[in-house]
mmCIF file of C-alpha atoms and ligand atoms in Angstrom:
data_model
loop_
_atom_site.group_PDB
_atom_site.id
_atom_site.type_symbol
_atom_site.label_atom_id
_atom_site.label_comp_id
_atom_site.label_asym_id
_atom_site.label_seq_id
_atom_site.Cartn_x
_atom_site.Cartn_y
_atom_site.Cartn_z
ATOM 1 C CA MET E 129 -24.070 21.624 1.839
ATOM 2 C CA THR E 130 -20.745 19.202 2.526
ATOM 3 C CA PRO E 131 -22.313 15.765 2.172
ATOM 4 C CA THR E 132 -22.202 13.606 5.362
ATOM 5 C CA LEU E 133 -19.215 11.190 5.175
ATOM 6 C CA GLN E 134 -21.378 8.500 6.291
ATOM 7 C CA GLY E 135 -20.150 5.024 4.979
ATOM 8 C CA HIS E 136 -16.603 6.265 5.060
ATOM 9 C CA THR E 137 -13.224 6.039 8.068
ATOM 10 C CA SER E 138 -10.687 8.128 8.845
ATOM 11 C CA TYR E 139 -7.862 6.327 10.315
ATOM 12 C CA HIS E 140 -4.029 8.254 9.748
ATOM 13 C CA SER E 141 -5.538 11.353 11.958
ATOM 14 C CA HIS E 142 -2.832 13.042 14.831
ATOM 15 C CA SER E 143 -3.744 14.447 17.931
ATOM 16 C CA ARG E 144 -1.707 16.171 20.830
ATOM 17 C CA TRP E 145 -0.429 13.099 21.546
ATOM 18 C CA SER E 146 2.316 13.564 18.937
ATOM 19 C CA ASP E 147 1.950 16.546 16.134
ATOM 20 C CA GLY E 148 -1.921 17.404 15.678
ATOM 21 C CA ARG E 149 -3.631 20.782 17.127
ATOM 22 C CA LYS E 150 -6.176 19.109 18.991
ATOM 23 C CA SER E 151 -6.989 17.264 21.785
ATOM 24 C CA LEU E 152 -8.329 13.337 20.835
ATOM 25 C CA THR E 153 -11.425 14.293 22.156
ATOM 26 C CA GLU E 154 -12.451 17.190 19.959
ATOM 27 C CA MET E 155 -10.481 15.389 16.855
ATOM 28 C CA ILE E 156 -13.437 12.615 18.242
ATOM 29 C CA ARG E 157 -16.230 14.773 17.991
ATOM 30 C CA ALA E 158 -15.061 16.573 14.598
ATOM 31 C CA ALA E 159 -15.124 12.919 13.158
ATOM 32 C CA GLU E 160 -18.742 12.687 14.464
ATOM 33 C CA ALA E 161 -19.999 15.630 13.332
ATOM 34 C CA ALA E 162 -18.361 14.928 9.816
ATOM 35 C CA GLY E 163 -21.251 11.809 9.706
ATOM 36 C CA LEU E 164 -17.992 9.218 9.540
ATOM 37 C CA ASP E 165 -18.564 5.425 10.602
ATOM 38 C CA GLU E 166 -15.110 5.188 12.451
ATOM 39 C CA TYR E 167 -12.797 7.416 13.469
ATOM 40 C CA GLY E 168 -9.317 5.815 14.083
ATOM 41 C CA VAL E 169 -6.407 8.414 15.739
ATOM 42 C CA ALA E 170 -2.538 7.290 14.715
ATOM 43 C CA ASP E 171 -0.596 9.321 16.155
ATOM 44 C CA HIS E 172 3.552 9.554 15.255
ATOM 45 C CA PHE E 173 6.081 6.657 16.717
ATOM 46 C CA VAL E 174 9.352 7.280 15.265
ATOM 47 C CA LEU E 175 12.333 5.521 17.221
ATOM 48 C CA THR E 176 15.111 6.612 14.740
ATOM 49 C CA PRO E 177 18.512 4.446 14.804
ATOM 50 C CA ASP E 178 20.104 6.732 16.297
ATOM 51 C CA ARG E 179 17.956 7.207 19.301
ATOM 52 C CA GLN E 180 17.222 10.539 18.793
ATOM 53 C CA PRO E 181 14.223 11.994 20.277
ATOM 54 C CA ILE E 182 11.810 13.603 17.300
ATOM 55 C CA ASP E 183 9.894 16.114 18.439
ATOM 56 C CA TRP E 184 6.614 15.704 16.214
ATOM 57 C CA SER E 185 6.742 11.725 17.909
ATOM 58 C CA MET E 186 5.165 10.701 20.730
ATOM 59 C CA PRO E 187 7.021 10.631 23.836
ATOM 60 C CA LEU E 188 8.056 6.819 23.451
ATOM 61 C CA ASP E 189 8.327 6.151 27.295
ATOM 62 C CA ARG E 190 4.519 7.305 27.187
ATOM 63 C CA LEU E 191 3.037 4.681 24.763
ATOM 64 C CA GLU E 192 0.962 3.342 27.621
ATOM 65 C CA GLU E 193 -0.382 6.229 28.693
ATOM 66 C CA TYR E 194 -1.352 7.182 24.560
ATOM 67 C CA VAL E 195 -3.280 3.580 24.388
ATOM 68 C CA THR E 196 -4.819 3.941 27.511
ATOM 69 C CA GLU E 197 -6.246 7.378 26.727
ATOM 70 C CA VAL E 198 -7.610 6.561 23.093
ATOM 71 C CA GLN E 199 -9.041 3.330 25.244
ATOM 72 C CA ALA E 200 -10.843 5.413 27.159
ATOM 73 C CA ALA E 201 -11.998 8.166 25.151
ATOM 74 C CA ALA E 202 -13.612 4.930 22.797
ATOM 75 C CA ALA E 203 -15.471 4.085 25.932
ATOM 76 C CA GLN E 204 -17.113 7.454 25.904
ATOM 77 C CA ALA E 205 -17.813 7.945 22.304
ATOM 78 C CA ALA E 206 -20.954 7.445 20.699
ATOM 79 C CA SER E 207 -19.262 6.533 17.709
ATOM 80 C CA THR E 208 -16.720 3.738 16.983
ATOM 81 C CA VAL E 209 -12.820 5.177 17.254
ATOM 82 C CA ARG E 210 -10.002 2.868 16.691
ATOM 83 C CA LEU E 211 -7.067 2.529 17.671
ATOM 84 C CA GLY E 212 -4.274 3.141 15.804
ATOM 85 C CA ILE E 213 -0.403 4.247 15.208
ATOM 86 C CA GLU E 214 1.764 5.738 12.550
ATOM 87 C CA VAL E 215 5.250 4.030 12.575
ATOM 88 C CA ASP E 216 8.373 5.124 11.170
ATOM 89 C CA PHE E 217 9.847 2.382 9.246
ATOM 90 C CA PHE E 218 13.692 2.000 9.840
ATOM 91 C CA PRO E 219 15.314 -1.593 8.775
ATOM 92 C CA GLU E 220 17.455 -0.895 12.383
ATOM 93 C CA THR E 221 14.489 -0.263 14.804
ATOM 94 C CA VAL E 222 12.067 -2.424 12.915
ATOM 95 C CA ALA E 223 12.358 -5.629 15.510
ATOM 96 C CA GLU E 224 12.520 -3.295 18.313
ATOM 97 C CA VAL E 225 9.367 -1.250 17.745
ATOM 98 C CA VAL E 226 6.922 -4.471 16.718
ATOM 99 C CA ALA E 227 8.008 -5.992 20.452
ATOM 100 C CA ARG E 228 7.279 -2.404 22.212
ATOM 101 C CA LEU E 229 4.008 -2.275 20.063
ATOM 102 C CA SER E 230 2.858 -5.972 20.846
ATOM 103 C CA PRO E 231 1.582 -6.039 24.342
ATOM 104 C CA TYR E 232 -0.951 -2.995 23.077
ATOM 105 C CA PRO E 233 -4.280 -4.222 21.566
ATOM 106 C CA PHE E 234 -3.947 -2.041 18.198
ATOM 107 C CA ASP E 235 -6.586 -2.276 15.745
ATOM 108 C CA TYR E 236 -3.553 -1.207 12.722
ATOM 109 C CA LEU E 237 -0.522 0.000 12.716
ATOM 110 C CA ILE E 238 0.717 2.055 9.903
ATOM 111 C CA GLY E 239 4.134 1.801 8.462
ATOM 112 C CA SER E 240 5.185 5.019 6.994
ATOM 113 C CA VAL E 241 8.212 6.245 5.405
ATOM 114 C CA HIS E 242 9.594 9.800 6.572
ATOM 115 C CA TYR E 243 13.501 9.808 6.256
ATOM 116 C CA VAL E 244 15.968 7.691 4.202
ATOM 117 C CA ASP E 245 18.811 7.523 6.069
ATOM 118 C CA ARG E 246 19.321 10.577 7.609
ATOM 119 C CA PHE E 247 17.451 12.344 5.432
ATOM 120 C CA PRO E 248 13.900 13.976 6.140
ATOM 121 C CA ILE E 249 11.322 13.027 3.617
ATOM 122 C CA ASP E 250 8.635 15.393 4.029
ATOM 123 C CA SER E 251 9.417 17.923 6.804
ATOM 124 C CA SER E 252 10.732 20.845 4.800
ATOM 125 C CA ALA E 253 11.016 22.349 0.623
ATOM 126 C CA ASP E 254 14.335 23.810 2.022
ATOM 127 C CA ASP E 255 15.552 20.374 2.730
ATOM 128 C CA TRP E 256 15.852 19.775 -0.810
ATOM 129 C CA ARG E 257 16.684 23.278 -2.484
ATOM 130 C CA PRO E 258 20.696 22.334 -2.362
ATOM 131 C CA LEU E 259 20.011 18.916 -3.223
ATOM 132 C CA SER E 260 22.117 18.395 -6.656
ATOM 133 C CA ALA E 261 19.883 16.237 -9.276
ATOM 134 C CA ALA E 262 21.974 13.211 -8.726
ATOM 135 C CA GLU E 263 21.017 13.570 -5.164
ATOM 136 C CA VAL E 264 17.298 14.281 -5.857
ATOM 137 C CA ASN E 265 17.022 10.750 -8.309
ATOM 138 C CA GLU E 266 18.762 8.936 -5.173
ATOM 139 C CA LYS E 267 16.431 10.283 -2.946
ATOM 140 C CA HIS E 268 13.875 9.214 -4.250
ATOM 141 C CA ARG E 269 15.292 6.150 -5.275
ATOM 142 C CA LEU E 270 16.041 5.251 -1.945
ATOM 143 C CA TYR E 271 12.577 6.342 -0.985
ATOM 144 C CA TRP E 272 11.391 3.287 -2.632
ATOM 145 C CA VAL E 273 14.134 1.073 -1.470
ATOM 146 C CA ARG E 274 12.792 1.631 2.291
ATOM 147 C CA VAL E 275 9.020 0.636 1.067
ATOM 148 C CA ALA E 276 9.883 -2.616 -0.461
ATOM 149 C CA GLU E 277 11.738 -3.060 2.931
ATOM 150 C CA LEU E 278 8.573 -2.134 5.025
ATOM 151 C CA ALA E 279 6.556 -4.179 3.466
ATOM 152 C CA ARG E 280 8.813 -7.103 3.499
ATOM 153 C CA SER E 281 9.034 -6.082 7.092
ATOM 154 C CA GLY E 282 5.641 -7.869 7.969
ATOM 155 C CA ALA E 283 5.181 -5.911 10.251
ATOM 156 C CA PHE E 284 2.535 -3.281 9.213
ATOM 157 C CA ASP E 285 -1.076 -3.128 7.914
ATOM 158 C CA PHE E 286 -1.155 -0.377 5.776
ATOM 159 C CA ILE E 287 1.635 1.631 3.960
ATOM 160 C CA GLY E 288 0.951 5.598 4.878
ATOM 161 C CA HIS E 289 1.025 8.233 1.765
ATOM 162 C CA LEU E 290 2.858 5.804 -0.704
ATOM 163 C CA ASP E 291 4.478 8.691 -2.730
ATOM 164 C CA LEU E 292 5.695 11.125 -0.367
ATOM 165 C CA GLY E 293 8.696 11.659 -2.157
ATOM 166 C CA LYS E 294 6.644 13.770 -4.629
ATOM 167 C CA LYS E 295 5.509 16.421 -1.609
ATOM 168 C CA PHE E 296 7.435 19.898 -2.495
ATOM 169 C CA ALA E 297 7.060 18.904 -6.067
ATOM 170 C CA CYS E 298 10.757 18.132 -5.906
ATOM 171 C CA TYR E 299 10.687 15.265 -8.773
ATOM 172 C CA PRO E 300 13.096 12.709 -10.000
ATOM 173 C CA SER E 301 14.820 13.380 -13.549
ATOM 174 C CA VAL E 302 15.338 9.816 -13.371
ATOM 175 C CA PRO E 303 12.158 7.895 -11.895
ATOM 176 C CA PRO E 304 13.105 5.046 -10.144
ATOM 177 C CA THR E 305 11.082 2.420 -11.950
ATOM 178 C CA ALA E 306 12.383 -0.566 -10.937
ATOM 179 C CA GLU E 307 12.273 -0.059 -7.748
ATOM 180 C CA ILE E 308 8.763 1.410 -7.842
ATOM 181 C CA GLN E 309 7.907 -1.724 -9.790
ATOM 182 C CA THR E 310 9.641 -4.199 -6.504
ATOM 183 C CA ALA E 311 8.207 -2.057 -3.745
ATOM 184 C CA LEU E 312 4.584 -2.509 -5.529
ATOM 185 C CA GLN E 313 5.236 -6.385 -5.832
ATOM 186 C CA ALA E 314 6.318 -6.639 -2.229
ATOM 187 C CA ILE E 315 3.428 -4.638 -0.784
ATOM 188 C CA ALA E 316 0.630 -7.012 -3.033
ATOM 189 C CA GLU E 317 3.252 -10.330 -2.152
ATOM 190 C CA GLY E 318 3.334 -9.095 1.747
ATOM 191 C CA GLY E 319 0.032 -8.528 1.639
ATOM 192 C CA LEU E 320 -0.569 -4.610 3.171
ATOM 193 C CA ALA E 321 -3.572 -2.081 2.243
ATOM 194 C CA VAL E 322 -2.092 1.411 0.400
ATOM 195 C CA GLU E 323 -4.209 4.700 2.047
ATOM 196 C CA LEU E 324 -5.230 6.944 -0.567
ATOM 197 C CA ASN E 325 -3.633 9.901 1.407
ATOM 198 C CA THR E 326 -6.041 13.118 0.312
ATOM 199 C CA ALA E 327 -3.950 14.892 1.848
ATOM 200 C CA GLY E 328 -1.216 15.746 -0.692
ATOM 201 C CA TRP E 329 -4.428 17.563 -2.178
ATOM 202 C CA ASP E 330 -3.365 20.242 -0.519
ATOM 203 C CA LYS E 331 0.555 20.021 -0.335
ATOM 204 C CA PRO E 332 3.077 21.385 -3.095
ATOM 205 C CA CYS E 333 2.541 18.773 -5.290
ATOM 206 C CA ALA E 334 -1.259 19.558 -5.220
ATOM 207 C CA GLU E 335 -2.175 15.890 -5.706
ATOM 208 C CA ALA E 336 -3.102 12.707 -3.403
ATOM 209 C CA TYR E 337 -1.077 10.166 -1.892
ATOM 210 C CA PRO E 338 -0.084 7.496 -4.064
ATOM 211 C CA ALA E 339 -0.390 9.172 -7.262
ATOM 212 C CA PHE E 340 -3.355 8.148 -9.743
ATOM 213 C CA GLU E 341 -1.078 5.976 -12.326
ATOM 214 C CA LEU E 342 0.789 4.479 -9.396
ATOM 215 C CA LEU E 343 -3.601 3.812 -7.595
ATOM 216 C CA GLN E 344 -3.860 1.611 -10.920
ATOM 217 C CA ARG E 345 -1.565 -0.401 -10.653
ATOM 218 C CA CYS E 346 -2.222 -1.226 -7.057
ATOM 219 C CA GLN E 347 -5.894 -2.091 -7.996
ATOM 220 C CA GLU E 348 -4.175 -4.185 -10.889
ATOM 221 C CA ALA E 349 -2.023 -6.113 -8.714
ATOM 222 C CA GLY E 350 -4.959 -6.348 -6.168
ATOM 223 C CA VAL E 351 -3.494 -4.383 -3.776
ATOM 224 C CA PRO E 352 -6.445 -3.351 -0.803
ATOM 225 C CA VAL E 353 -6.953 0.606 -0.531
ATOM 226 C CA LEU E 354 -8.320 2.656 2.551
ATOM 227 C CA MET E 355 -9.290 6.118 2.620
ATOM 228 C CA ASN E 356 -7.517 8.806 5.012
ATOM 229 C CA ASP E 357 -7.226 12.216 5.641
ATOM 230 C CA ASP E 358 -3.633 12.745 7.605
ATOM 231 C CA SER E 359 -5.825 15.281 9.463
ATOM 232 C CA HIS E 360 -3.988 17.098 12.067
ATOM 233 C CA SER E 361 -6.657 19.691 13.160
ATOM 234 C CA PRO E 362 -10.697 18.523 13.303
ATOM 235 C CA ARG E 363 -11.116 20.788 10.244
ATOM 236 C CA ARG E 364 -9.242 18.729 7.785
ATOM 237 C CA ILE E 365 -10.981 15.656 9.120
ATOM 238 C CA GLY E 366 -12.979 13.806 5.874
ATOM 239 C CA GLY E 367 -10.906 16.448 3.530
ATOM 240 C CA HIS E 368 -11.161 15.833 -0.071
ATOM 241 C CA TYR E 369 -13.074 12.295 0.477
ATOM 242 C CA GLU E 370 -15.822 13.291 -2.540
ATOM 243 C CA ARG E 371 -12.683 13.327 -4.679
ATOM 244 C CA GLY E 372 -10.251 11.170 -3.245
ATOM 245 C CA ALA E 373 -13.591 8.456 -3.354
ATOM 246 C CA ARG E 374 -14.248 9.462 -7.470
ATOM 247 C CA LEU E 375 -10.400 8.885 -8.174
ATOM 248 C CA LEU E 376 -10.095 5.373 -5.933
ATOM 249 C CA ARG E 377 -13.992 4.810 -8.661
ATOM 250 C CA ALA E 378 -11.339 5.598 -11.756
ATOM 251 C CA ALA E 379 -8.896 3.563 -10.588
ATOM 252 C CA GLY E 380 -11.142 0.724 -10.474
ATOM 253 C CA TYR E 381 -11.900 0.286 -6.471
ATOM 254 C CA ASP E 382 -15.182 -0.756 -5.609
ATOM 255 C CA GLU E 383 -14.033 -1.604 -1.775
ATOM 256 C CA VAL E 384 -12.168 -0.142 1.056
ATOM 257 C CA VAL E 385 -11.059 -2.100 3.787
ATOM 258 C CA ARG E 386 -11.340 -1.413 7.589
ATOM 259 C CA PHE E 387 -9.654 -2.992 10.450
ATOM 260 C CA ALA E 388 -10.833 -3.591 13.671
ATOM 261 C CA GLY E 389 -8.022 -5.803 16.236
ATOM 262 C CA ARG E 390 -5.772 -5.735 13.347
ATOM 263 C CA GLU E 391 -8.017 -8.016 10.589
ATOM 264 C CA ARG E 392 -9.160 -6.341 7.554
ATOM 265 C CA THR E 393 -12.779 -6.178 6.228
ATOM 266 C CA ALA E 394 -13.528 -4.944 2.892
ATOM 267 C CA HIS E 395 -16.852 -2.732 2.397
ATOM 268 C CA PRO E 396 -18.865 -0.872 -0.576
ATOM 269 C CA LEU E 397 -16.690 2.291 -1.921
ATOM 270 C CA VAL E 398 -19.083 4.986 -1.272
ATOM 271 C CA ILE E 399 -19.243 8.557 -3.229
ATOM 272 C CA PRO E 400 -20.324 11.137 -0.707
ATOM 273 C CA GLY E 401 -23.082 13.042 -2.314
ATOM 274 C CA GLU E 402 -24.446 10.328 -4.320
ATOM 275 C CA THR E 403 -27.261 8.314 -3.225
ATOM 276 C CA ALA E 404 -27.114 4.704 -2.998
ATOM 277 C CA PRO E 405 -28.579 2.462 -5.209
HETATM 278 ZN ZN1 LIG M 772 2.876 10.526 7.700
HETATM 279 ZN ZN1 LIG M 773 0.561 11.474 9.317
#
C-alpha cells in the first residue's frame, strides 16, 4: 500500500493553465486522495525578453482569470489549496513580472531558470546534442550565473529545480565550481528556500534536483527546503516522496517549509510510511 502523504505538501504542480494535462479541480482531487496536507498550483508564467509567446506558459493576459479560478477552487476544496506560480527568471523582465504579479495574493512565487539567453535548458535533448564540449560547459556556467541573479533579484520565495542543467544527463567536462558557489551564497544571503524536486528521478539524469551534494551544501548554508513533485498529471502528485524525504534527512534536514501569503513557516520532516515518534 502506498503510504499516505500526510504531513507533506505539493507546491510545484501544473494544470491546464500551462502545460499540465488536467484541470485544476482534477489535480486538487488527486492531491486530496494522496493525503497531502496542502496542494499548491504553480502554472508557468513566462515573459521572455523578446516577448515571444511561449506555448507552455499561461497566456500572460489571463493572469487574473488564473488567480480567480485558483481562488474559487480553493474555496470549494475540502483541503488547503495554495496560490502559486512558476515564473521564468530573465534579468531583463523580472521587474515587469514583479509589477504584473504584485496585485494578486500569491502564497509563494517559484523562480526558475529554463533558458540561458535563448537556449532552452530543459525542453529537449536535441537542443544539447549539437553542442561542442566548450558550448556545453558555457551553458552550464551561464545557468548558474542566472541562478545567482535570480536569488539576488529578491523577487521569489523559492527556486525551482536547482540544477536543471543536468536533466538530459549532458554534463559539463569542467563543472562551473565558482559559479555554483556564488549562486549558493546568493541563495543563502537572499533568504530563499530551495525545493527538492522529485521529478528528476524520472528524467534521463535519474536523480532529484538538486543533487545530494548540493542539497548538503544548502543545508550547511542554512537554506530552508521543501519537497515538490513538479507534477503535470494527477498520477505524478507526491511521486517519489518517500525517497525524497529520506534524501532530505540524509542531507541533514529535519524540517521543511510551507508558505501562506508569502510568509514561511517550518514543519517537521515526515518520512512517509514511518510512524511518528
Ligand atoms: Zn520548471
Ligand atoms: Zn514546473
